[in-house]
CSV table of C-alpha atoms in Angstrom, one decimal:
chain,number,residue,atom,x,y,z
A,1,MET,CA,62.0,16.0,43.4
A,2,LYS,CA,60.7,15.7,46.9
A,3,ALA,CA,57.0,16.3,47.6
A,4,LEU,CA,54.5,15.7,50.3
A,5,LEU,CA,52.3,12.7,49.5
A,6,PRO,CA,48.9,11.8,50.9
A,7,THR,CA,48.7,8.7,53.1
A,8,GLY,CA,45.0,8.3,53.7
A,9,ASN,CA,45.9,8.1,57.5
A,10,PRO,CA,44.2,10.8,59.5
A,11,ALA,CA,46.9,10.6,62.2
A,12,GLU,CA,49.7,11.3,59.7
A,13,MET,CA,48.1,12.8,56.6
A,14,VAL,CA,51.2,13.3,54.5
A,15,VAL,CA,54.7,11.9,54.2
A,16,LEU,CA,57.8,13.3,52.4
A,17,GLY,CA,58.5,11.2,49.4
A,18,ASP,CA,59.6,11.3,45.7
A,19,ALA,CA,57.5,12.6,42.8
A,20,GLU,CA,58.1,13.4,39.2
A,21,GLU,CA,59.1,17.0,38.5
A,22,PRO,CA,56.3,18.7,36.7
A,23,ARG,CA,56.6,19.6,33.1
A,24,PRO,CA,55.0,23.0,32.5
A,25,GLY,CA,52.5,23.5,29.6
A,26,PRO,CA,52.7,26.5,27.2
A,27,GLY,CA,50.8,28.8,29.6
A,28,GLN,CA,52.5,27.6,32.8
A,29,ALA,CA,55.7,28.7,34.6
A,30,LEU,CA,57.8,26.4,36.7
A,31,VAL,CA,58.2,27.7,40.2
A,32,LYS,CA,60.8,26.6,42.7
A,33,VAL,CA,58.7,26.6,45.9
A,34,GLU,CA,60.2,28.3,48.9
A,35,ALA,CA,57.1,28.4,51.2
A,36,PHE,CA,53.5,27.2,51.2
A,37,SER,CA,50.6,27.5,53.6
A,38,LEU,CA,47.9,25.0,54.7
A,39,ASN,CA,44.1,25.4,54.6
A,40,ARG,CA,41.5,23.6,56.7
A,41,GLY,CA,39.6,22.6,53.6
A,42,GLU,CA,42.7,20.7,52.4
A,43,VAL,CA,43.0,19.0,55.7
A,44,PHE,CA,39.6,17.4,55.4
A,45,ARG,CA,40.2,16.3,51.8
A,46,LEU,CA,43.2,14.4,53.0
A,47,HIS,CA,41.1,12.2,55.1
A,48,GLY,CA,39.9,10.1,52.1
A,49,ALA,CA,41.7,7.5,50.1
A,50,PRO,CA,44.8,9.0,48.5
A,51,ARG,CA,44.9,9.5,44.7
A,52,PRO,CA,48.3,9.5,43.0
A,53,ASP,CA,47.1,12.1,40.4
A,54,ARG,CA,45.9,14.6,43.1
A,55,ARG,CA,48.6,16.0,45.4
A,56,PRO,CA,47.7,18.8,47.8
A,57,GLY,CA,49.0,22.3,47.8
A,58,LYS,CA,47.1,25.5,46.7
A,59,ASP,CA,49.1,28.3,48.3
A,60,ILE,CA,52.7,28.8,47.3
A,61,ALA,CA,55.4,31.4,47.0
A,62,GLY,CA,58.9,31.0,45.4
A,63,LEU,CA,61.0,31.7,42.4
A,64,VAL,CA,60.2,31.3,38.7
A,65,VAL,CA,62.9,29.1,37.2
A,66,GLN,CA,61.3,28.6,33.8
A,67,ALA,CA,59.0,31.2,32.2
A,68,ALA,CA,55.9,30.1,30.3
A,69,ALA,CA,56.6,29.1,26.7
A,70,ASP,CA,53.8,31.2,25.4
A,71,GLY,CA,55.4,34.4,26.7
A,72,THR,CA,52.7,35.1,29.3
A,73,GLY,CA,53.2,35.8,33.0
A,74,PRO,CA,56.4,36.3,35.1
A,75,SER,CA,59.9,36.0,33.7
A,76,ALA,CA,62.5,33.6,35.0
A,77,GLY,CA,64.2,34.9,38.1
A,78,GLN,CA,61.1,36.8,39.4
A,79,ARG,CA,59.7,36.1,42.8
A,80,VAL,CA,56.0,35.1,42.8
A,81,VAL,CA,53.0,34.1,44.8
A,82,GLY,CA,50.7,31.4,43.2
A,83,HIS,CA,47.5,29.6,43.7
A,84,PRO,CA,47.6,26.3,41.7
A,85,PRO,CA,44.7,23.9,42.0
A,86,GLY,CA,47.1,21.4,43.6
A,87,GLY,CA,50.6,20.0,43.7
A,88,GLY,CA,52.1,22.9,45.6
A,89,TRP,CA,53.5,21.0,48.6
A,90,ALA,CA,56.7,20.1,46.6
A,91,GLU,CA,60.0,21.5,45.6
A,92,TYR,CA,58.7,22.5,42.2
A,93,ALA,CA,55.2,23.4,40.9
A,94,ALA,CA,53.9,24.1,37.4
A,95,VAL,CA,51.5,27.0,37.7
A,96,ASP,CA,49.2,28.6,35.1
A,97,THR,CA,50.4,32.2,34.6
A,98,ASP,CA,46.9,33.6,35.4
A,99,ARG,CA,47.3,32.1,38.9
A,100,LEU,CA,50.6,34.0,39.6
A,101,ALA,CA,51.5,37.5,40.7
A,102,VAL,CA,55.0,39.0,41.0
A,103,LEU,CA,56.1,39.9,44.6
A,104,PRO,CA,57.2,43.5,45.2
A,105,GLU,CA,60.3,44.2,47.2
A,106,GLY,CA,59.7,43.9,50.9
A,107,VAL,CA,57.1,41.1,50.7
A,108,SER,CA,58.8,37.8,51.7
A,109,ALA,CA,57.9,34.4,50.4
A,110,ILE,CA,56.8,33.5,53.9
A,111,ARG,CA,54.2,36.3,54.1
A,112,ALA,CA,53.1,35.8,50.5
A,113,ALA,CA,52.5,32.1,51.0
A,114,ALA,CA,49.8,32.9,53.6
A,115,LEU,CA,47.8,35.0,51.1
A,116,PRO,CA,46.2,33.1,48.3
A,117,LEU,CA,43.2,31.0,49.3
A,118,ALA,CA,42.4,33.0,52.5
A,119,GLY,CA,43.2,36.3,51.0
A,120,LEU,CA,41.3,35.7,47.8
A,121,THR,CA,38.3,34.5,49.8
A,122,ALA,CA,38.3,37.6,51.9
A,123,LEU,CA,38.7,40.0,49.0
A,124,ARG,CA,36.0,38.4,47.0
A,125,LEU,CA,33.6,38.1,50.0
A,126,LEU,CA,33.8,41.9,50.5
A,127,ARG,CA,33.4,42.4,46.8
A,128,THR,CA,30.2,40.3,47.0
A,129,ALA,CA,28.9,42.2,50.0
A,130,GLY,CA,29.3,45.5,48.1
A,131,CYS,CA,29.9,48.8,49.9
A,132,VAL,CA,30.4,48.1,53.7
A,133,SER,CA,31.5,51.6,54.7
A,134,GLY,CA,29.6,52.7,57.7
A,135,HIS,CA,27.6,49.5,57.9
A,136,PRO,CA,27.5,47.0,60.8
A,137,LEU,CA,28.9,43.6,59.7
A,138,LEU,CA,28.9,40.3,61.6
A,139,LEU,CA,31.6,37.7,60.9
A,140,THR,CA,31.3,34.3,62.5
A,141,GLY,CA,34.3,31.8,62.8
A,142,ALA,CA,36.5,34.9,62.6
A,143,SER,CA,39.8,33.6,64.0
A,144,GLY,CA,41.1,31.7,61.0
A,145,GLY,CA,43.1,33.1,58.1
A,146,VAL,CA,40.0,34.2,56.2
A,147,GLY,CA,38.6,35.9,59.3
A,148,HIS,CA,41.8,37.9,59.9
A,149,TYR,CA,41.8,39.2,56.3
A,150,VAL,CA,38.1,40.0,56.2
A,151,THR,CA,38.3,41.9,59.5
A,152,GLU,CA,41.3,44.0,58.6
A,153,LEU,CA,40.0,44.8,55.1
A,154,ALA,CA,36.4,45.5,56.2
A,155,VAL,CA,37.5,47.8,59.1
A,156,GLY,CA,39.9,49.5,56.7
A,157,ALA,CA,36.9,50.1,54.4
A,158,GLY,CA,34.9,51.7,57.2
A,159,ALA,CA,32.7,48.8,58.3
A,160,GLN,CA,31.6,48.3,61.9
A,161,VAL,CA,32.8,44.8,62.4
A,162,THR,CA,31.7,42.4,65.1
A,163,ALA,CA,33.8,39.2,65.0
A,164,VAL,CA,32.8,36.0,66.7
A,165,THR,CA,35.7,33.8,68.0
A,166,ALA,CA,35.9,30.9,70.4
A,167,THR,CA,38.3,32.4,72.9
A,168,PRO,CA,39.6,35.9,73.8
A,169,GLU,CA,43.1,34.8,72.8
A,170,ARG,CA,42.0,33.9,69.3
A,171,GLY,CA,40.2,37.3,69.0
A,172,LYS,CA,43.0,39.5,70.3
A,173,ARG,CA,44.5,40.5,67.0
A,174,LEU,CA,41.0,41.1,65.5
A,175,ALA,CA,40.4,43.6,68.3
A,176,GLU,CA,43.6,45.3,67.5
A,177,PHE,CA,42.4,45.8,63.9
A,178,GLY,CA,39.4,47.6,65.3
A,179,ALA,CA,36.7,44.9,65.5
A,180,ARG,CA,34.3,44.3,68.4
A,181,VAL,CA,35.1,40.7,69.5
A,182,ILE,CA,32.5,38.5,71.1
A,183,HIS,CA,32.6,34.7,71.8
A,184,HIS,CA,28.9,33.8,71.4
A,185,LEU,CA,26.2,35.0,69.0
A,186,ASP,CA,23.9,35.7,72.0
A,187,ASP,CA,26.3,38.7,72.7
A,188,ALA,CA,25.9,40.1,69.2
A,189,THR,CA,24.2,43.5,69.1
A,190,GLY,CA,22.2,43.7,65.9
A,191,PRO,CA,20.7,44.3,63.6
A,192,PHE,CA,23.4,43.9,61.0
A,193,HIS,CA,23.5,45.0,57.4
A,194,THR,CA,25.6,42.0,56.4
A,195,VAL,CA,26.3,38.7,58.1
A,196,MET,CA,29.3,36.5,56.8
A,197,GLU,CA,28.6,33.1,58.2
A,198,SER,CA,31.2,30.3,58.1
A,199,VAL,CA,30.4,28.0,61.1
A,200,GLY,CA,27.2,26.1,60.1
A,201,GLY,CA,25.0,24.1,62.5
A,202,GLU,CA,22.9,26.3,64.8
A,203,SER,CA,25.1,29.3,64.1
A,204,THR,CA,23.5,29.9,60.7
A,205,ALA,CA,19.9,30.3,61.9
A,206,ARG,CA,21.0,32.4,64.9
A,207,ALA,CA,23.1,34.7,62.7
A,208,LEU,CA,20.3,35.1,60.1
A,209,ALA,CA,18.0,36.3,62.9
A,210,LEU,CA,20.4,39.2,63.6
A,211,LEU,CA,20.0,40.8,60.1
A,212,ARG,CA,18.2,44.1,59.6
A,213,PRO,CA,15.3,44.3,57.1
A,214,ARG,CA,16.6,43.6,53.6
A,215,GLY,CA,19.9,42.5,55.0
A,216,GLU,CA,22.0,39.8,53.5
A,217,LEU,CA,23.6,36.6,55.0
A,218,ILE,CA,26.6,35.4,52.9
A,219,TRP,CA,27.2,31.7,53.7
A,220,PHE,CA,30.8,30.7,52.9
A,221,GLY,CA,31.8,27.8,55.1
A,222,GLN,CA,30.9,25.1,57.6
A,223,ALA,CA,33.8,25.0,60.0
A,224,SER,CA,31.8,23.1,62.6
A,225,ARG,CA,31.3,20.3,60.1
A,226,GLU,CA,27.6,20.3,61.2
A,227,PRO,CA,24.9,20.9,58.5
A,228,ALA,CA,23.0,24.1,58.8
A,229,ALA,CA,19.2,23.9,59.0
A,230,LEU,CA,16.8,26.8,58.5
A,231,ASN,CA,13.2,26.7,59.6
A,232,PHE,CA,11.3,28.8,57.0
A,233,PHE,CA,8.6,29.7,59.5
A,234,ASP,CA,11.2,31.3,61.6
A,235,PHE,CA,12.7,32.8,58.5
A,236,PHE,CA,9.4,34.5,57.6
A,237,ARG,CA,9.1,35.8,61.2
A,238,GLY,CA,12.6,37.2,61.0
A,239,PRO,CA,14.1,40.1,59.1
A,240,ARG,CA,11.9,41.3,56.3
A,241,SER,CA,13.1,40.5,52.8
A,242,ALA,CA,16.4,39.1,54.0
A,243,THR,CA,18.7,37.4,51.4
A,244,VAL,CA,20.7,34.3,51.9
A,245,ARG,CA,23.5,33.9,49.4
A,246,HIS,CA,26.0,31.0,49.0
A,247,PHE,CA,29.5,32.1,48.2
A,248,HIS,CA,32.6,30.4,46.9
A,249,TYR,CA,35.7,32.3,46.0
A,250,GLU,CA,36.1,30.2,42.8
A,251,HIS,CA,32.8,31.3,41.4
A,252,PHE,CA,34.2,34.5,39.8
A,253,ASP,CA,35.0,35.1,36.1
A,254,GLU,CA,38.1,37.1,36.9
A,255,PRO,CA,41.5,35.2,36.9
A,256,TYR,CA,43.4,35.0,40.2
A,257,ALA,CA,46.4,37.0,39.0
A,258,ALA,CA,44.9,40.4,39.4
A,259,ASP,CA,43.5,39.7,42.8
A,260,LEU,CA,46.7,38.1,44.0
A,261,ALA,CA,48.6,41.3,42.8
A,262,ALA,CA,46.1,43.4,44.7
A,263,LEU,CA,46.7,41.4,47.9
A,264,VAL,CA,50.5,41.6,47.7
A,265,ARG,CA,50.2,45.4,47.0
A,266,LEU,CA,48.1,45.8,50.1
A,267,VAL,CA,50.7,43.9,52.1
A,268,ALA,CA,53.6,46.0,50.6
A,269,GLU,CA,51.7,49.2,51.6
A,270,GLY,CA,51.1,48.0,55.2
A,271,ARG,CA,47.4,47.8,54.8
A,272,LEU,CA,47.1,44.0,55.1
A,273,HIS,CA,49.0,41.9,57.6
A,274,PRO,CA,49.2,38.1,57.1
A,275,GLU,CA,48.8,36.5,60.5
A,276,ILE,CA,51.1,33.5,60.7
A,277,GLY,CA,50.3,31.3,63.7
A,278,ARG,CA,52.7,28.6,62.8
A,279,LEU,CA,56.0,28.8,60.9
A,280,THR,CA,58.1,25.7,60.5
A,281,ASP,CA,60.0,23.4,58.1
A,282,TRP,CA,57.9,21.3,55.7
A,283,ARG,CA,59.1,18.2,57.4
A,284,SER,CA,56.7,19.1,60.2
A,285,THR,CA,53.7,19.4,57.9
A,286,ALA,CA,51.9,16.3,59.2
A,287,THR,CA,52.0,17.8,62.7
A,288,ALA,CA,50.9,21.2,61.5
A,289,LEU,CA,47.9,19.6,59.6
A,290,ASN,CA,46.7,17.9,62.8
A,291,ASP,CA,47.1,21.1,64.8
A,292,LEU,CA,45.2,23.1,62.2
A,293,ARG,CA,42.4,20.5,62.1
A,294,ASP,CA,42.1,20.7,65.9
A,295,ARG,CA,42.2,24.5,65.9
A,296,ARG,CA,45.5,24.8,67.7
A,297,ILE,CA,46.7,27.3,65.2
A,298,ALA,CA,45.2,30.8,64.9
A,299,GLY,CA,45.7,32.5,61.5
A,300,ASN,CA,47.8,30.8,58.9
A,301,ALA,CA,50.3,27.9,59.0
A,302,VAL,CA,53.3,28.4,56.8
A,303,LEU,CA,55.9,25.8,55.9
A,304,THR,CA,59.3,26.5,54.4
A,305,ILE,CA,61.3,24.4,52.0
A,306,GLY,CA,65.1,24.3,52.2
A,307,GLN,CA,65.5,27.1,54.7
């Protein structure tokens, strides 16, 4: 089968080549991939030396061509969205059935492919934050895929969202969702009940200072690639009894299938709208990866196979 293979070259991170078709285990379905999306975290992992046993690809959608031998999960012929740990940028992928959800009518593979990592992160971030209805919430680094989903879901849940984006253009859609969009933390009007911080560097300390007493900062990324440093003397002079929590969407006991099903249901009901900033054929993946790395794509980048 054809698959995208890592090169170790930052200028052209992947090339289209040949790979062995996966052989599903008892609890895995074989999926014919129709579309997949890219994530910035995958971009930076591709900068290292390539490993033949680790091909990229976490977000896919397509058709089950072979159901799991143990009888779990979707049947052959069903359309699905999946979140394998890797290997999804290929014509076929073997995916654990607890990482798959069946697509309802009206949700295309293209829209579904933009959901898994970003959508799961957003859904679980809000679950971690607890009830946000009526509360002021600050989201930094808001113009990527996660930011779009967090903003729409949080506004839909009744939160008063302030979203920080680099430019007005990148924040336009967030404003349409109902967020107040700013472009620098100095323009944020606190205090905030919850801060979701994903930039790192100086942003983390500045965002922490905007919390109300007993507020919570949830740290879930470092998009600037700059380490965050907190001066604890400043911390003590800041919001009383504030909490800083590290978050990663994988640190949950629940399997992905149920949350993937929740995401596609929200899309089908018109309550969640995948923002696709780039849609192209998978032969253009190397270019899309460079543009995603350099922030020339707002929202999600989706690549199609054989269309």
